[in-house]
Coordinates of C-alpha atoms and ligand atoms in Angstrom, one line a residue:
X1 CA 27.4 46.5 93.6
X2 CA 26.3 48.9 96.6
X3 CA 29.7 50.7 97.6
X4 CA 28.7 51.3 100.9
X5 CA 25.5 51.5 103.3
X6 CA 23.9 54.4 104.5
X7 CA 24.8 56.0 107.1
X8 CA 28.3 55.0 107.4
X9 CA 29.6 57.3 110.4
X10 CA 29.7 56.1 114.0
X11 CA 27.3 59.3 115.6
X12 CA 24.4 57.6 113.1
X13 CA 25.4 54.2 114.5
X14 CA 23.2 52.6 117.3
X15 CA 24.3 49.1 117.9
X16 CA 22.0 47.8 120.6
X17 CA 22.1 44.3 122.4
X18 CA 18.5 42.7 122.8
X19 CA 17.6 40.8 126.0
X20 CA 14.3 38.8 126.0
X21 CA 12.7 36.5 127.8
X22 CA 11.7 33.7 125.4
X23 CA 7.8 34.7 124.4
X24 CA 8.5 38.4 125.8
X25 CA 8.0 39.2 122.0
X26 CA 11.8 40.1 120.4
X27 CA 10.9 38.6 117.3
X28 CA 7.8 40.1 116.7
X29 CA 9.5 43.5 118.0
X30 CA 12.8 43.4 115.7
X31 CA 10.0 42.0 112.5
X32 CA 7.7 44.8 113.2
X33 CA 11.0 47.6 113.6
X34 CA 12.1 46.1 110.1
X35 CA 8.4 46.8 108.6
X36 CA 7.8 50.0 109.5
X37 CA 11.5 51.5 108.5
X38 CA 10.5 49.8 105.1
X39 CA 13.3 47.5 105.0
X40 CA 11.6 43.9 103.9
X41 CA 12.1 43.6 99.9
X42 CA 8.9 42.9 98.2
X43 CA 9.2 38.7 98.0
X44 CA 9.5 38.8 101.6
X45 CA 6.0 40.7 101.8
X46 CA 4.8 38.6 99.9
X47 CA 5.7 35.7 101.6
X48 CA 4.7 37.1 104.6
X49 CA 1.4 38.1 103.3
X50 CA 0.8 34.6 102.1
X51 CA 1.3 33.0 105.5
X52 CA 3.7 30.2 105.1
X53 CA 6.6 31.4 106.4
X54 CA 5.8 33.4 109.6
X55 CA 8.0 35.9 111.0
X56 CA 10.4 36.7 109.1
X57 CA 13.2 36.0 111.4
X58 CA 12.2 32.4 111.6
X59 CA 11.8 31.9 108.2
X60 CA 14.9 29.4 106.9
X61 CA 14.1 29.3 103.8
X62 CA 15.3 33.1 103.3
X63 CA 18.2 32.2 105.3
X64 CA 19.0 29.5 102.4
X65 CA 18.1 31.6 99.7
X66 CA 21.1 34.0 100.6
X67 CA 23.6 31.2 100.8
X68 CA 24.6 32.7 104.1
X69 CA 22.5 31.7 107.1
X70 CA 21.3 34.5 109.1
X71 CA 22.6 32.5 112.2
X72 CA 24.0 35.5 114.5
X73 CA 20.6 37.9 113.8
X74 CA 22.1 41.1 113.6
X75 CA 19.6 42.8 112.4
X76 CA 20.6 46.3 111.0
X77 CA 17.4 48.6 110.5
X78 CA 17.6 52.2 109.0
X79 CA 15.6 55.1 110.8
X80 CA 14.9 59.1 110.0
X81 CA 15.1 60.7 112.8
X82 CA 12.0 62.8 113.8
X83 CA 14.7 65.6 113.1
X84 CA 15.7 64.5 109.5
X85 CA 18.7 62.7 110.2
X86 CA 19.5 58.5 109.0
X87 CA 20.5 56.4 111.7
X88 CA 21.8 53.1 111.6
X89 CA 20.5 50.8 114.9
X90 CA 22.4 47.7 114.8
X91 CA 19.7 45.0 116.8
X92 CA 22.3 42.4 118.3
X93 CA 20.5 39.2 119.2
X94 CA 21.5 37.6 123.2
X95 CA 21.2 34.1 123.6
X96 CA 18.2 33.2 126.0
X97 CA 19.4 31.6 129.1
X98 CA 22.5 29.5 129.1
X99 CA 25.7 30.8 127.9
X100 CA 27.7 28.5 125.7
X101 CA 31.4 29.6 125.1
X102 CA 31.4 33.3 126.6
X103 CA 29.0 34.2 123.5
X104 CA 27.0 36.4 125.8
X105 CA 30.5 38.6 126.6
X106 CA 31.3 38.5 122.5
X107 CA 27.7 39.9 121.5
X108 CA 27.9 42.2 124.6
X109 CA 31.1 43.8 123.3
X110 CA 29.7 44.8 120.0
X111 CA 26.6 47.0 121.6
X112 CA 26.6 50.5 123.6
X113 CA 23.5 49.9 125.1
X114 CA 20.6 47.2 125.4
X115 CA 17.0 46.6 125.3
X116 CA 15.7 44.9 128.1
X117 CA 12.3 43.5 126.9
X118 CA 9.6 42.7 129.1
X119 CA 6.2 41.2 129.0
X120 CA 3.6 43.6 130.8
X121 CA 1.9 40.9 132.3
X122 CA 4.8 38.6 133.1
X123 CA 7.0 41.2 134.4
X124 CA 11.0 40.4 134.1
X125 CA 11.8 36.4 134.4
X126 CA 15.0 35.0 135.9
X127 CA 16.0 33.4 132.9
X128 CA 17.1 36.6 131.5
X129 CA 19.1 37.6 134.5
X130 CA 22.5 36.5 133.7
X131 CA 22.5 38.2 130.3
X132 CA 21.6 41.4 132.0
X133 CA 24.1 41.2 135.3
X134 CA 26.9 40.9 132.2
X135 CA 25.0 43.5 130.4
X136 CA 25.9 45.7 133.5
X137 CA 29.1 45.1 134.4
X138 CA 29.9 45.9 130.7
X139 CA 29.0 48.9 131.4
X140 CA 25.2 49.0 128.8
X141 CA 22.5 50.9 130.3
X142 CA 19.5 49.1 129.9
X143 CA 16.1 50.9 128.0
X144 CA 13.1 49.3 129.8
X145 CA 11.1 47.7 127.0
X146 CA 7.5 47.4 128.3
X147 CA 5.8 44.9 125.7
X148 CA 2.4 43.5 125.2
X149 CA 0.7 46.2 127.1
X150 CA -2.5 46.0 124.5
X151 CA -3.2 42.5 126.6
X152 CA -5.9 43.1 128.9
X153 CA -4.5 41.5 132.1
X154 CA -1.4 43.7 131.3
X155 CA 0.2 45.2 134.6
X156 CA 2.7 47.8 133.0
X157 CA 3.2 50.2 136.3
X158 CA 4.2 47.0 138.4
X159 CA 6.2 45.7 135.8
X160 CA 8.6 48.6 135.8
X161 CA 8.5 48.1 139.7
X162 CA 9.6 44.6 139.0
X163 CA 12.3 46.2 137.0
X164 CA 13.4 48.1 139.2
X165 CA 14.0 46.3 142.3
X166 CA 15.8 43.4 140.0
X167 CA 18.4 46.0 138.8
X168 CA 18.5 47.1 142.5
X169 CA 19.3 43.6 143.7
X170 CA 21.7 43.3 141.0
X171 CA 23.6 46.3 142.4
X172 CA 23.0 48.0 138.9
X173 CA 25.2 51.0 138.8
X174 CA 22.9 54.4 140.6
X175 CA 22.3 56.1 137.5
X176 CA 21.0 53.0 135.7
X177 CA 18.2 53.3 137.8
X178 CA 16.8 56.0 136.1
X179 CA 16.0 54.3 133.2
X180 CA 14.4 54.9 130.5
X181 CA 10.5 53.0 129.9
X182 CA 9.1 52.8 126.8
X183 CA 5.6 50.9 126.6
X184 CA 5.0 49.2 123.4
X185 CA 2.4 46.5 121.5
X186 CA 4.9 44.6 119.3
X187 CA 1.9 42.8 117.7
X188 CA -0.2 46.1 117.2
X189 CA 3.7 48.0 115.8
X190 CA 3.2 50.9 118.4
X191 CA 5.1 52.2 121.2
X192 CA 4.5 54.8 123.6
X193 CA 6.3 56.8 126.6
X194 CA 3.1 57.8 128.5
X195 CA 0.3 55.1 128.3
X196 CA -2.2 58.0 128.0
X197 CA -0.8 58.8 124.8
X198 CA -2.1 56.7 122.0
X199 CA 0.6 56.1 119.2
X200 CA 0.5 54.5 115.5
X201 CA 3.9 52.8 115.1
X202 CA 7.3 52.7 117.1
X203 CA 8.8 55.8 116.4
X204 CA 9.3 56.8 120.2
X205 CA 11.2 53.3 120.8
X206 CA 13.7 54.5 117.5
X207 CA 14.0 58.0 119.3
X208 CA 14.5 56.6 122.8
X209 CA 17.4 54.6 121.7
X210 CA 19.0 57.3 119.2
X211 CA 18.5 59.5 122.7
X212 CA 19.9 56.9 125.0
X213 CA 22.3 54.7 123.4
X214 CA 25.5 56.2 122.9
X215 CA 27.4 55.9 119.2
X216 CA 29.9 53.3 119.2
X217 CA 33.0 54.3 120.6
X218 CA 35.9 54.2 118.5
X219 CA 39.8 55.2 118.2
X220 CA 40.8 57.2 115.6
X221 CA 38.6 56.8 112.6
X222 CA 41.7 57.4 110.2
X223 CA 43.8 56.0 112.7
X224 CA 45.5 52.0 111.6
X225 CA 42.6 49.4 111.0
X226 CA 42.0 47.5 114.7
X227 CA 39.0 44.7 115.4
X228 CA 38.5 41.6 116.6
X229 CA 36.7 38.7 115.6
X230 CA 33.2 38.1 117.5
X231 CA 31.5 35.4 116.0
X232 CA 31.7 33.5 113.2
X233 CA 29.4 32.3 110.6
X234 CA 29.7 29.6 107.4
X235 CA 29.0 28.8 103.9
X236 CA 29.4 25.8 102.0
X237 CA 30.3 28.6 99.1
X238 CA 33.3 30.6 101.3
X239 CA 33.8 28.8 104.5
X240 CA 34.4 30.6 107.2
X241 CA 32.7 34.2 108.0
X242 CA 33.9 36.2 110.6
X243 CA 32.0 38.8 112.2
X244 CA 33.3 41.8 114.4
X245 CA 33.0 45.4 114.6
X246 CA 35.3 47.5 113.6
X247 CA 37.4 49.3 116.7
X248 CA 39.2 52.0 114.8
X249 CA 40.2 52.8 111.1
X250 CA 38.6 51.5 107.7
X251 CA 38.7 47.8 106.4
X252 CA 38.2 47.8 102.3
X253 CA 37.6 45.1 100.1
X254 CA 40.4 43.1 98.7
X255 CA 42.6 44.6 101.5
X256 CA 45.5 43.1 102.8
X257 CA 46.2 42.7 106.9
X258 CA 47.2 40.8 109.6
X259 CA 45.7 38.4 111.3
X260 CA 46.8 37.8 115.2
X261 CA 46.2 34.7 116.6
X262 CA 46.0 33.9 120.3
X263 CA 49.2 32.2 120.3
X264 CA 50.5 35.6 119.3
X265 CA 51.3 34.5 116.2
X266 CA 50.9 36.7 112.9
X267 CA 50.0 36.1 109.3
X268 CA 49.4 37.9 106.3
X269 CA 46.0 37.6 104.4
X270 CA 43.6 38.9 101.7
X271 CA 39.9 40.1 102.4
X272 CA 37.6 38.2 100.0
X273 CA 34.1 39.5 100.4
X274 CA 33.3 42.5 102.7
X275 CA 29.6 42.3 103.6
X276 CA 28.0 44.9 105.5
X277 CA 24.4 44.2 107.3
X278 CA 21.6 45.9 106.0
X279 CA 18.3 44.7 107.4
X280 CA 18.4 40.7 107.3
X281 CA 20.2 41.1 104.7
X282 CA 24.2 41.5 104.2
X283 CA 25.4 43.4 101.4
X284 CA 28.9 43.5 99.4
X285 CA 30.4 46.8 100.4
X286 CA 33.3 48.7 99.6
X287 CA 34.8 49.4 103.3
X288 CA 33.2 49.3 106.6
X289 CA 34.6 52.0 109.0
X290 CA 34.7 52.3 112.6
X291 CA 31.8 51.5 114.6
X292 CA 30.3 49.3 112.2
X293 CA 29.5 45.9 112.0
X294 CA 30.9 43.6 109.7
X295 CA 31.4 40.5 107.7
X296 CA 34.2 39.2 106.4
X297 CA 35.3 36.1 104.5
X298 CA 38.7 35.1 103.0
X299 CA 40.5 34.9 106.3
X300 CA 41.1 31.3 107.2
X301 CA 41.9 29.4 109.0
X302 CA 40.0 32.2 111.7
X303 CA 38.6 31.5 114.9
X304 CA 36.6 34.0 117.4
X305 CA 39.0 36.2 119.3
X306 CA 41.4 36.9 116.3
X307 CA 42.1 40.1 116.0
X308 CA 42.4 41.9 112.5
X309 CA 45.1 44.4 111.4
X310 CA 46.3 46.4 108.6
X311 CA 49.6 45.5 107.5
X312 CA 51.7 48.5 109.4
X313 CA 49.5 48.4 112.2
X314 CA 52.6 48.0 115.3
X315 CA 50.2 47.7 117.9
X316 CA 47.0 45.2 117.2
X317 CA 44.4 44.3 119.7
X318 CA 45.4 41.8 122.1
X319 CA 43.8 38.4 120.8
X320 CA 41.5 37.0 123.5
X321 CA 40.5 33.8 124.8
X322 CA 36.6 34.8 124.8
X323 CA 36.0 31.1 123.6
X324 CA 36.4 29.0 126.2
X325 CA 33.8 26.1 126.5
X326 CA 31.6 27.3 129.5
X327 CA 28.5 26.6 130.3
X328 CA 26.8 29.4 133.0
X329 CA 23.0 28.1 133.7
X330 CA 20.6 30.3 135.4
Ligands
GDP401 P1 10.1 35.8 121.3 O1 10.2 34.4 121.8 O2 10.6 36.7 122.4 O3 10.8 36.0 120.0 O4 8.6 36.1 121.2 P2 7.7 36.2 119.9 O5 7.9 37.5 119.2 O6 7.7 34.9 119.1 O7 6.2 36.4 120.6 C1 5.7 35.4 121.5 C2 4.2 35.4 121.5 O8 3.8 36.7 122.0 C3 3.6 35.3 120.1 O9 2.4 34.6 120.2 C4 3.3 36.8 119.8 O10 2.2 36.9 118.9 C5 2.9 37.4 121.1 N1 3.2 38.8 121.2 C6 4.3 39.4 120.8 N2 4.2 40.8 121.0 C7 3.0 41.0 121.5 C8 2.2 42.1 121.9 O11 2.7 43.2 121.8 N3 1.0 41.9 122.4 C9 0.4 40.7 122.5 N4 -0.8 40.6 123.0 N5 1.1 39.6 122.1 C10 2.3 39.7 121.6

């Protein structure tokens, strides 16, 4: 079993939020980031290579082969820093348009920063606005993803214009303005800060976020285990998944804590399986420590909004009611 994924420390953790336009490109973006850091195992290659299955994100029938369906598309994708140093980025996937049951604020409150993707040509649609006018008031400062500039009818320069002026009607916060622009080609897997540059891959996207985003911030890293629960997943196998990221302290394998409820009440319970996320994939691990993502099973009944405790822990996050059924259309 792999004890633990590489790097585990919150200053090598990015966790970035993704927010797309449908057809702006994430997909192809997030499949190409995964290629080029090496992380698709060789059946996946070769599935790809064959044809049948498409991206890899949309492919189901590697979401069934796990047993656990890739549902939430966190993508975690390992990067060496121009510098030498690992990196974790953490891509966190934003539903497109409507907002069912605050899951926009839950996937929100995992990230430090997003990636606001745009087509060059189509410039920034108002579909994605309500993701980003949440994405601001939480406080994420936006990189300016410039895709598809390799199409010939591509209008980059205005685009970041267009960029621009939304955030300013938005009433973006004055140093958000200043953001930063990379230009990329998902489909060609480069990226570029200065169009006159040519680039071969998307290194100077991974360095603009390990520059920009912040690490996750976190309370003490020995301090009591704190997180709450942000979305959930489920298997035939173990039921109920719950997915957070962890606020402060370590949670281990096998551990025992404390579940809070948003009725305030308490119980005891065991940690089956503690899965970290490593590419698509998610990987039995040993502990998860703050900052990181995680996914746990063994905890039922749990619902989104629980928040998870070690057993001395005399002051737990408050449990919230982030689940309300809402719908926000835009
Ligand atoms: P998503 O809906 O945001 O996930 O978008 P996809 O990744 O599925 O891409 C939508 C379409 O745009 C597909 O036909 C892609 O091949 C195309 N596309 C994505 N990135 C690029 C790019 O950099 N250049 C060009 N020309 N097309 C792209």
């Amino acid at each position: 079993m792999n004890m633990t994924l590489t790097p585990t420390t919150a200053h090598q953790i990015r966790n970035v939020a993704i927010i797309a336009h449908v057809d702006h490109g994430k997909t192809t973006l997030v499949d190409k980031m995964m290629l080029q850091s090496g992380q698709y195992r060789n059946e996946d290659l070769a599935k790809l290579a064959g044809g049948q299955h498409g991206l890899i994100l949309d492919s189901n029938d590697l979401e069934r082969e796990r047993g656990i369906t890739i549902l939430s598309k966190n993508c975690a994708v390992r990067y060496t820093s121009t510098s030498g140093d690992s990196y974790r980025v953490n891509l966190i996937d934003t539903p497109g348009h409507a907002d069912f049951g605050g899951e926009v604020e839950r996937v929100l409150g995992m990230a430090s920063g997003t990636l606001l993707l745009v087509d060059a040509y189509e410039g920034p649609m108002p579909q994605t606005r309500f993701v980003l006018e949440k994405s601001l008031l939480h406080g994420l400062r936006p990189i300016v993803v410039v895709n598809k500039v390799d199409r010939p009818d591509s209008r980059p320069q205005e685009v970041v214009n267009e960029v621009f002026d939304l955030l300013v009607e938005m009433d973006a916060p004055e140093e958000f303005l200043d953001f930063p622009v990379v230009f990329a080609s998902a489909r060609e897997g480069w990226a570029t800060l200065d169009l006159n540059e040519p680039s071969d891959s998307l290194r100077p996207l991974f360095e603009t976020i390990i520059e920009h985003v912040p690490p996750p911030e976190v309370g003490l890293e020995d301090g009591p285990l704190r997180m709450q629960v942000t979305s959930l997943d489920y298997s035939d196998y173990v039921g109920r998944i719950a997915i957070g990221r962890v606020r402060e302290g370590t949670i281990k394998r096998r551990q025992r804590v404390l579940v809070f409820d948003r009725q305030g009440n308490s119980a005891e319970r065991q940690v089956g399986q503690l899965l970290g996320f490593d590419g698509l994939d998610r990987k039995e691990v040993e502990s998860v420590a703050a900052g990181d993502l995680c996914a746990i099973t063994g905890l039922e009944p749990i619902e989104i909004g629980d928040t998870i405790s070690d057993l001395t822990c005399t002051d737990p996050l408050p449990a919230v009611p982030i689940d309300e059924p809402t719908l926000h259309m835009t």
